[in-house]
Short mmCIF file of C-alpha atoms and ligand atoms in Angstrom, two decimals:
data_model
loop_
_atom_site.label_atom_id
_atom_site.label_comp_id
_atom_site.label_asym_id
_atom_site.label_seq_id
_atom_site.Cartn_x
_atom_site.Cartn_y
_atom_site.Cartn_z
CA UNK A 1 4.58 148.93 -42.35
CA UNK A 2 5.26 150.89 -38.83
CA UNK A 3 8.85 151.84 -39.13
CA UNK A 4 10.94 151.93 -37.12
CA UNK A 5 12.26 151.92 -33.41
CA UNK A 6 15.21 153.51 -34.69
CA UNK A 7 16.17 156.62 -36.74
CA UNK A 8 17.79 154.83 -39.33
CA UNK A 9 18.31 158.09 -41.66
CA UNK A 10 20.34 159.86 -38.85
CA UNK A 11 22.01 156.46 -38.03
CA UNK A 12 23.30 155.95 -41.54
CA UNK A 13 24.62 159.69 -41.47
CA UNK A 14 26.79 158.46 -38.61
CA UNK A 15 28.50 155.97 -40.82
CA UNK A 16 30.89 157.42 -43.18
CA UNK A 17 31.64 154.49 -45.19
CA UNK A 18 27.80 154.23 -46.20
CA UNK A 19 27.59 157.63 -47.61
CA UNK A 20 31.29 157.63 -49.02
CA UNK A 21 31.10 154.55 -51.27
CA UNK A 22 29.00 154.57 -54.41
CA UNK A 23 28.20 151.92 -56.85
CA UNK A 24 26.81 152.94 -60.07
CA UNK A 25 26.22 156.32 -58.70
CA UNK A 26 24.21 154.85 -55.83
CA UNK A 27 25.25 154.58 -52.01
CA UNK A 28 26.43 151.17 -51.41
CA UNK A 29 23.64 148.68 -49.86
CA UNK A 30 25.66 147.02 -47.07
CA UNK A 31 23.89 143.75 -46.05
CA UNK A 32 26.94 141.88 -44.44
CA UNK A 33 27.02 142.92 -40.74
CA UNK A 34 26.63 139.35 -39.55
CA UNK A 35 30.44 138.90 -41.11
CA UNK A 36 31.54 142.50 -39.64
CA UNK A 37 29.47 145.77 -39.17
CA UNK A 38 30.33 149.09 -40.39
CA UNK A 39 31.92 151.53 -37.76
CA UNK A 40 30.24 154.81 -36.60
CA UNK A 41 32.25 158.18 -36.80
CA UNK A 42 32.20 157.96 -33.00
CA UNK A 43 34.40 154.86 -32.80
CA UNK A 44 36.74 156.15 -35.44
CA UNK A 45 37.16 159.15 -33.53
CA UNK A 46 37.18 157.64 -29.98
CA UNK A 47 40.35 155.57 -31.15
CA UNK A 48 41.94 158.80 -32.86
CA UNK A 49 41.47 161.09 -30.06
CA UNK A 50 42.92 158.53 -27.74
CA UNK A 51 45.93 157.86 -29.77
CA UNK A 52 46.43 161.68 -30.43
CA UNK A 53 46.01 162.63 -26.65
CA UNK A 54 46.56 159.80 -24.45
CA UNK A 55 48.25 156.82 -26.06
CA UNK A 56 50.77 155.02 -23.94
CA UNK A 57 51.19 151.20 -22.85
CA UNK A 58 48.85 150.21 -20.02
CA UNK A 59 49.54 148.80 -16.46
CA UNK A 60 53.25 149.74 -16.80
CA UNK A 61 54.07 153.30 -16.56
CA UNK A 62 53.77 155.63 -13.79
CA UNK A 63 54.02 158.90 -15.56
CA UNK A 64 50.85 160.92 -16.63
CA UNK A 65 49.65 159.67 -19.84
CA UNK A 66 50.55 156.22 -19.04
CA UNK A 67 48.48 156.29 -16.19
CA UNK A 68 45.46 157.98 -17.97
CA UNK A 69 45.67 155.10 -20.59
CA UNK A 70 45.42 152.27 -18.00
CA UNK A 71 42.09 154.34 -16.44
CA UNK A 72 40.75 154.67 -19.82
CA UNK A 73 41.60 151.00 -20.96
CA UNK A 74 39.97 149.49 -17.35
CA UNK A 75 37.09 151.89 -17.81
CA UNK A 76 36.29 150.22 -20.99
CA UNK A 77 36.33 146.86 -19.42
CA UNK A 78 34.12 148.31 -16.77
CA UNK A 79 31.65 149.75 -19.27
CA UNK A 80 31.64 146.38 -21.34
CA UNK A 81 30.99 144.30 -17.97
CA UNK A 82 27.87 146.60 -17.53
CA UNK A 83 26.84 146.28 -20.93
CA UNK A 84 26.50 142.32 -20.95
CA UNK A 85 25.11 142.27 -17.16
CA UNK A 86 28.25 140.81 -15.92
CA UNK A 87 28.64 141.05 -12.11
CA UNK A 88 32.03 142.54 -12.03
CA UNK A 89 34.82 143.53 -14.75
CA UNK A 90 37.07 140.97 -13.17
CA UNK A 91 35.21 138.21 -15.15
CA UNK A 92 35.90 140.23 -18.52
CA UNK A 93 38.84 138.97 -20.41
CA UNK A 94 40.16 141.17 -23.80
CA UNK A 95 40.68 138.63 -26.40
CA UNK A 96 41.80 139.36 -29.99
CA UNK A 97 38.31 138.01 -31.27
CA UNK A 98 35.44 135.40 -30.23
CA UNK A 99 37.41 132.82 -31.63
CA UNK A 100 40.39 133.61 -29.34
CA UNK A 101 37.81 133.20 -26.36
CA UNK A 102 36.39 130.22 -27.54
CA UNK A 103 40.07 128.71 -27.89
CA UNK A 104 40.88 130.34 -24.62
CA UNK A 105 38.17 127.82 -22.93
CA UNK A 106 39.33 125.03 -24.76
CA UNK A 107 42.69 125.35 -24.18
CA UNK A 108 42.76 126.54 -20.60
CA UNK A 109 39.69 125.19 -18.80
CA UNK A 110 39.28 122.12 -21.64
CA UNK A 111 43.00 120.87 -20.86
CA UNK A 112 42.93 121.18 -17.09
CA UNK A 113 39.53 119.51 -16.73
CA UNK A 114 38.87 117.04 -19.82
CA UNK A 115 40.30 113.91 -20.43
CA UNK A 116 39.87 110.96 -22.58
CA UNK A 117 36.18 109.80 -22.54
CA UNK A 118 34.85 113.00 -21.14
CA UNK A 119 31.98 114.43 -22.76
CA UNK A 120 31.40 117.91 -24.62
CA UNK A 121 27.94 118.45 -26.02
CA UNK A 122 28.00 120.98 -29.02
CA UNK A 123 25.44 121.65 -31.66
CA UNK A 124 25.35 120.78 -35.31
CA UNK A 125 24.70 124.46 -36.09
CA UNK A 126 28.00 125.95 -34.57
CA UNK A 127 30.33 128.24 -36.19
CA UNK A 128 33.83 126.64 -36.78
CA UNK A 129 35.02 129.13 -33.79
CA UNK A 130 32.96 126.83 -31.28
CA UNK A 131 33.69 123.68 -32.97
CA UNK A 132 37.02 123.32 -34.13
CA UNK A 133 38.75 123.75 -30.82
CA UNK A 134 36.83 120.88 -29.39
CA UNK A 135 37.64 118.68 -32.47
CA UNK A 136 41.28 119.33 -31.79
CA UNK A 137 40.69 118.44 -28.33
CA UNK A 138 39.19 115.33 -29.37
CA UNK A 139 42.19 114.34 -31.38
CA UNK A 140 44.59 115.19 -28.56
CA UNK A 141 42.81 113.96 -25.68
CA UNK A 142 40.28 111.43 -26.93
CA UNK A 143 37.29 113.44 -25.51
CA UNK A 144 33.71 112.22 -26.69
CA UNK A 145 31.56 115.25 -28.80
CA UNK A 146 27.95 114.85 -29.20
CA UNK A 147 25.82 116.89 -30.99
CA UNK A 148 22.39 118.47 -30.39
CA UNK A 149 20.83 118.42 -34.13
CA UNK A 150 19.06 120.82 -36.01
CA UNK A 151 15.42 120.16 -36.55
CA UNK A 152 13.61 120.73 -39.92
CA UNK A 153 12.28 123.96 -38.80
CA UNK A 154 15.90 125.26 -38.11
CA UNK A 155 15.58 125.39 -34.35
CA UNK A 156 17.43 122.99 -32.12
CA UNK A 157 15.88 119.49 -31.85
CA UNK A 158 16.03 119.43 -27.74
CA UNK A 159 13.87 115.83 -27.79
CA UNK A 160 17.17 114.20 -27.03
CA UNK A 161 18.74 116.74 -24.68
CA UNK A 162 18.88 114.94 -21.50
CA UNK A 163 20.37 112.03 -22.93
CA UNK A 164 23.03 113.92 -24.56
CA UNK A 165 23.86 115.82 -21.50
CA UNK A 166 24.08 112.74 -19.44
CA UNK A 167 27.59 112.75 -18.02
CA UNK A 168 28.78 115.77 -19.77
CA UNK A 169 31.07 118.11 -18.70
CA UNK A 170 30.40 121.03 -20.84
CA UNK A 171 27.50 122.36 -23.26
CA UNK A 172 28.92 124.84 -25.73
CA UNK A 173 26.14 126.64 -27.97
CA UNK A 174 25.71 129.65 -30.21
CA UNK A 175 23.18 132.01 -28.93
CA UNK A 176 22.09 132.85 -32.51
CA UNK A 177 23.29 131.03 -35.60
CA UNK A 178 25.28 133.06 -38.21
CA UNK A 179 23.43 131.24 -41.31
CA UNK A 180 20.08 130.60 -40.10
CA UNK A 181 19.23 133.37 -37.81
CA UNK A 182 18.13 130.85 -35.39
CA UNK A 183 17.97 132.14 -31.55
CA UNK A 184 18.67 129.28 -29.22
CA UNK A 185 16.87 129.20 -25.77
CA UNK A 186 20.10 129.85 -23.63
CA UNK A 187 18.47 129.77 -20.26
CA UNK A 188 16.83 126.52 -20.85
CA UNK A 189 20.20 125.07 -22.18
CA UNK A 190 22.14 126.43 -19.33
CA UNK A 191 19.71 124.95 -16.53
CA UNK A 192 19.96 121.78 -18.37
CA UNK A 193 23.36 121.46 -18.40
CA UNK A 194 23.93 122.66 -14.84
CA UNK A 195 21.41 119.89 -14.01
CA UNK A 196 23.40 117.35 -15.72
CA UNK A 197 26.28 118.57 -13.90
CA UNK A 198 28.22 120.36 -16.88
CA UNK A 199 28.90 123.97 -17.56
CA UNK A 200 27.66 126.13 -20.12
CA UNK A 201 29.80 128.16 -22.70
CA UNK A 202 27.88 130.37 -25.16
CA UNK A 203 29.00 131.96 -28.70
CA UNK A 204 27.31 135.48 -28.53
CA UNK A 205 28.92 136.64 -31.45
CA UNK A 206 25.55 137.15 -33.11
CA UNK A 207 23.52 137.94 -30.14
CA UNK A 208 25.26 140.59 -28.30
CA UNK A 209 25.43 143.04 -31.25
CA UNK A 210 21.54 142.73 -31.64
CA UNK A 211 20.00 142.09 -28.19
CA UNK A 212 19.93 143.13 -24.98
CA UNK A 213 22.39 140.85 -23.33
CA UNK A 214 22.39 139.98 -19.44
CA UNK A 215 24.85 137.08 -18.85
CA UNK A 216 23.51 136.45 -15.34
CA UNK A 217 19.80 136.14 -16.50
CA UNK A 218 21.09 133.92 -19.37
CA UNK A 219 22.74 131.38 -16.59
CA UNK A 220 25.76 130.53 -18.49
CA UNK A 221 29.23 130.02 -17.28
CA UNK A 222 31.36 131.02 -20.14
CA UNK A 223 30.04 133.76 -22.71
CA UNK A 224 32.46 135.00 -25.77
CA UNK A 225 31.61 137.64 -28.44
CA UNK A 226 33.54 140.02 -30.91
CA UNK A 227 33.88 143.48 -31.38
CA UNK A 228 33.89 144.09 -35.18
CA UNK A 229 30.41 142.87 -35.19
CA UNK A 230 28.93 145.35 -32.92
CA UNK A 231 30.32 148.65 -34.40
CA UNK A 232 33.78 148.22 -32.79
CA UNK A 233 37.08 147.79 -34.44
CA UNK A 234 38.69 144.35 -35.19
CA UNK A 235 41.36 143.01 -32.97
CA UNK A 236 39.17 143.05 -30.07
CA UNK A 237 36.84 140.38 -28.45
CA UNK A 238 35.89 139.44 -25.00
CA UNK A 239 35.37 136.28 -22.86
CA UNK A 240 33.17 136.65 -20.12
CA UNK A 241 33.54 134.06 -17.25
CA UNK A 242 32.41 133.31 -13.72
CA UNK A 243 35.13 134.78 -11.68
CA UNK A 244 35.43 131.45 -9.38
CA UNK A 245 36.19 129.52 -12.97
CA UNK A 246 38.51 132.13 -14.21
CA UNK A 247 40.38 131.97 -11.01
CA UNK A 248 40.82 128.18 -11.06
CA UNK A 249 41.75 128.22 -14.87
CA UNK A 250 45.57 127.84 -15.65
CA UNK A 251 46.95 130.79 -17.55
CA UNK A 252 46.58 130.36 -21.36
CA UNK A 253 49.61 132.33 -23.03
CA UNK A 254 52.42 133.40 -20.89
CA UNK A 255 54.62 136.37 -20.99
CA UNK A 256 54.43 139.95 -19.55
CA UNK A 257 51.45 141.33 -18.01
CA UNK A 258 49.87 138.00 -16.90
CA UNK A 259 52.18 137.30 -14.20
CA UNK A 260 52.76 138.49 -10.42
CA UNK A 261 56.33 137.15 -10.41
CA UNK A 262 58.72 135.63 -12.41
CA UNK A 263 61.99 134.12 -10.94
CA UNK A 264 64.33 131.46 -12.91
CA UNK A 265 62.95 128.51 -11.10
CA UNK A 266 59.21 129.50 -11.49
CA UNK A 267 56.50 132.26 -11.53
CA UNK A 268 53.04 133.15 -10.05
CA UNK A 269 50.21 134.54 -12.07
CA UNK A 270 48.52 137.80 -11.92
CA UNK A 271 45.06 138.30 -10.72
CA UNK A 272 42.20 137.91 -13.09
CA UNK A 273 41.39 139.20 -15.74
CA UNK A 274 45.09 140.16 -16.37
CA UNK A 275 46.21 136.53 -15.88
CA UNK A 276 44.77 136.15 -19.26
CA UNK A 277 45.89 139.00 -21.11
CA UNK A 278 49.72 138.32 -21.83
CA UNK A 279 51.52 141.14 -23.81
CA UNK A 280 50.35 144.33 -24.77
CA UNK A 281 46.85 144.19 -25.16
CA UNK A 282 45.13 146.00 -28.06
CA UNK A 283 44.46 149.23 -26.41
CA UNK A 284 43.62 151.25 -28.91
CA UNK A 285 40.80 148.79 -30.17
CA UNK A 286 39.50 148.50 -26.38
CA UNK A 287 38.94 151.99 -26.23
CA UNK A 288 36.93 151.77 -29.64
CA UNK A 289 35.05 148.94 -28.12
CA UNK A 290 33.90 151.26 -25.41
CA UNK A 291 32.85 153.68 -27.86
CA UNK A 292 30.87 151.21 -29.68
CA UNK A 293 29.28 150.12 -26.52
CA UNK A 294 28.32 153.70 -25.70
CA UNK A 295 26.66 154.35 -29.20
CA UNK A 296 24.82 151.05 -29.02
CA UNK A 297 23.72 152.10 -25.42
CA UNK A 298 22.40 155.52 -26.54
CA UNK A 299 20.12 153.63 -29.24
CA UNK A 300 19.17 151.41 -26.72
CA UNK A 301 19.32 147.43 -27.27
CA UNK A 302 15.88 147.17 -26.77
CA UNK A 303 15.11 149.25 -29.67
CA UNK A 304 17.95 147.72 -31.72
CA UNK A 305 15.95 144.55 -31.53
CA UNK A 306 12.82 145.76 -32.21
CA UNK A 307 13.74 147.45 -35.39
CA UNK A 308 15.74 144.32 -36.36
CA UNK A 309 12.49 142.26 -35.95
CA UNK A 310 10.25 144.72 -37.83
CA UNK A 311 13.23 144.73 -40.72
CA UNK A 312 13.37 141.04 -41.00
CA UNK A 313 9.61 140.60 -41.07
CA UNK A 314 9.93 142.89 -43.85
CA UNK A 315 12.45 141.22 -45.62
CA UNK A 316 11.08 137.84 -45.44
CA UNK A 317 7.57 139.02 -46.49
CA UNK A 318 9.01 141.03 -49.47
CA UNK A 319 11.20 137.94 -50.40
CA UNK A 320 8.45 135.43 -50.17
CA UNK A 321 5.92 137.41 -52.31
CA UNK A 322 8.36 138.64 -54.91
CA UNK A 323 10.15 135.35 -55.56
CA UNK A 324 7.79 132.43 -54.05
CA UNK A 325 9.09 128.97 -54.55
CA UNK A 326 12.01 130.17 -56.38
CA UNK A 327 13.81 131.41 -53.24
CA UNK A 328 14.39 129.52 -50.11
CA UNK A 329 15.25 131.20 -46.72
CA UNK A 330 17.33 128.88 -44.74
CA UNK A 331 15.98 129.85 -41.33
CA UNK A 332 12.99 130.19 -39.09
CA UNK A 333 9.93 132.49 -40.43
CA UNK A 334 8.73 133.49 -37.00
CA UNK A 335 10.86 136.82 -36.41
CA UNK A 336 10.56 136.36 -32.59
CA UNK A 337 12.57 133.25 -32.87
CA UNK A 338 15.41 134.62 -35.04
CA UNK A 339 17.77 137.44 -35.85
CA UNK A 340 18.36 139.40 -39.34
CA UNK A 341 20.88 137.07 -40.80
CA UNK A 342 19.07 135.76 -43.56
CA UNK A 343 20.41 132.80 -45.74
CA UNK A 344 18.82 132.24 -49.10
CA UNK A 345 19.08 129.63 -51.80
CA UNK A 346 17.80 131.34 -55.28
CA UNK A 347 16.61 129.10 -57.83
CA UNK A 348 19.82 127.14 -58.91
CA UNK A 349 22.12 129.92 -58.85
CA UNK A 350 25.25 129.33 -57.27
CA UNK A 351 25.50 131.85 -54.19
CA UNK A 352 29.05 133.12 -55.39
CA UNK A 353 27.26 134.13 -58.67
CA UNK A 354 24.60 135.49 -57.07
CA UNK A 355 26.61 137.68 -54.86
CA UNK A 356 28.74 139.07 -57.75
CA UNK A 357 25.72 140.02 -59.67
CA UNK A 358 24.36 141.75 -56.67
CA UNK A 359 27.92 143.38 -56.38
CA UNK A 360 27.34 144.91 -59.53
CA UNK A 361 24.07 146.74 -58.28
CA UNK A 362 26.11 147.85 -54.90
CA UNK A 363 24.33 145.23 -52.78
CA UNK A 364 27.10 143.52 -50.36
CA UNK A 365 25.89 139.93 -49.27
CA UNK A 366 28.08 137.16 -48.23
CA UNK A 367 28.27 134.08 -50.01
CA UNK A 368 29.85 130.88 -49.05
CA UNK A 369 29.66 128.28 -46.09
CA UNK A 370 29.91 130.92 -43.38
CA UNK A 371 32.36 128.84 -41.79
CA UNK A 372 29.81 126.32 -40.73
CA UNK A 373 30.65 123.61 -42.92
CA UNK A 374 28.74 121.01 -40.96
CA UNK A 375 25.52 123.07 -40.92
CA UNK A 376 25.79 123.36 -44.71
CA UNK A 377 25.71 119.59 -45.03
CA UNK A 378 22.82 119.16 -42.82
CA UNK A 379 20.91 121.83 -45.07
CA UNK A 380 22.18 120.05 -48.29
CA UNK A 381 23.72 122.65 -50.06
CA UNK A 382 27.60 123.79 -50.38
CA UNK A 383 27.13 127.46 -49.67
CA UNK A 384 24.24 129.98 -49.04
CA UNK A 385 23.84 133.75 -49.92
CA UNK A 386 23.52 135.55 -46.73
CA UNK A 387 21.85 139.04 -46.46
CA UNK A 388 22.45 140.36 -42.80
CA UNK A 389 20.56 143.31 -41.27
CA UNK A 390 21.74 145.98 -38.85
CA UNK A 391 20.80 149.42 -37.28
CA UNK A 392 21.67 151.23 -40.56
CA UNK A 393 19.61 149.31 -42.95
CA UNK A 394 16.03 149.99 -43.48
CA UNK A 395 13.20 148.97 -45.94
CA UNK A 396 15.09 150.80 -49.00
CA UNK A 397 17.96 148.35 -48.48
CA UNK A 398 15.65 145.15 -48.68
CA UNK A 399 13.91 146.74 -51.79
CA UNK A 400 17.25 147.11 -53.33
CA UNK A 401 18.18 143.25 -52.47
CA UNK A 402 14.88 142.42 -53.96
CA UNK A 403 15.63 144.26 -57.34
CA UNK A 404 18.86 143.23 -57.61
CA UNK A 405 18.02 139.52 -57.06
CA UNK A 406 15.51 139.95 -59.89
CA UNK A 407 17.71 141.08 -62.17
CA UNK A 408 20.08 138.30 -61.20
CA UNK A 409 17.12 136.02 -61.89
CA UNK A 410 16.73 137.64 -65.35
CA UNK A 411 20.55 137.27 -66.04
CA UNK A 412 20.75 133.72 -65.05
CA UNK A 413 17.72 132.53 -66.87
CA UNK A 414 19.08 133.79 -70.26
C1 PLP B 1 28.35 132.60 -34.50
C2 PLP B 1 29.87 133.06 -34.72
N1 PLP B 1 30.50 132.64 -33.92
C3 PLP B 1 32.33 132.94 -34.02
C4 PLP B 1 32.58 133.91 -35.03
C5 PLP B 1 33.74 134.06 -35.37
O1 PLP B 1 34.10 135.59 -35.02
P1 PLP B 1 35.34 136.11 -35.02
O2 PLP B 1 36.08 135.90 -36.54
O3 PLP B 1 35.41 137.45 -34.88
O4 PLP B 1 36.37 135.46 -34.13
C6 PLP B 1 31.30 134.33 -35.98
C7 PLP B 1 32.00 135.27 -37.00
O5 PLP B 1 31.29 135.16 -38.01
C8 PLP B 1 30.08 134.12 -35.59
O6 PLP B 1 29.17 134.48 -36.28
#
């Protein structure tokens, strides 16, 4: 097959862990990037360099390094804004992760705008991060939740979309399922939400690391993602929202930095985005996220997407030809409609057992419910084993996965 839009050998060499960690004398085969990606040396070094030369708290001190630290922190925000096509950096709120970004919308916008009987539409394929905050609000406020179902081909069934959106105030949807790999039609969904008078919130956790992202073109109102799945460190996520929405939303957490003035009889909020960044932010992690964005931009997100489509195609064809009916891929087969998170069910082997046997051969896949329990119920399984691909994977990793699956098959048929 024609490989690849990326120079994977060179990329692999940028990731220290991929060569340092060996299992049974062979480099580890990391196929769990949908859970968290590995970090390139450029990200690790950017965080070290900042800590060694510029570190100080931001937005506080007037001395030299404090001013430089603030400038670099805000420059990273501007970089992130450009990376996702946001009109300006004022709409970029730094959070702990995408889970906190979704909660920020539910706690701030949700509690200011939703009361008993108001409708929020979600989908059956959501990660718990874009589900539990709304279940909490349903318990607390008595809002109504409706769900767009999954069709049997693992895409969203939009047949009843207009009825589901009728009278809704918000549509919340993942841009790519972390279990199925399914890409959802965000522009179409956002337009339908707007036509019904609802806002559109997107969970972009699996999208931003893998596809060119332009929130303006996607047409949504809120968009969250998480740094650690896109080569960045843990502890840093992003909520982008249209500025007029953020301006109108009440503060989420209170404390330092998010205020303009505090008196004993009251307080006034800071401007956006700082109104939503209470306390000392994850400064070093923001610098790391900025370096991750640089790294991805250097590769080019169109090339990242092209690489993943051809590698996913190779993976799906390899698994089908080697295992036939013994293996079910829980997700679309058309690579233009999906990303590289490949959930499998293999004979009647429990995914945890499977993952353990693969681990003995140095192949890392995730086994479990992937924080999408309602989706697991819809699929009729308790768990799946999920191999997920990224920029540092190549066909040799897929072959290693297939070999390990074959030996697991032998092992469990004994
Ligand atoms: C689609 C999706 N949403 C949300 C999350 C939660 O990400 P985080 O734990 O970084 O908040 C994940 C992570 O697995 C995900 O795949």
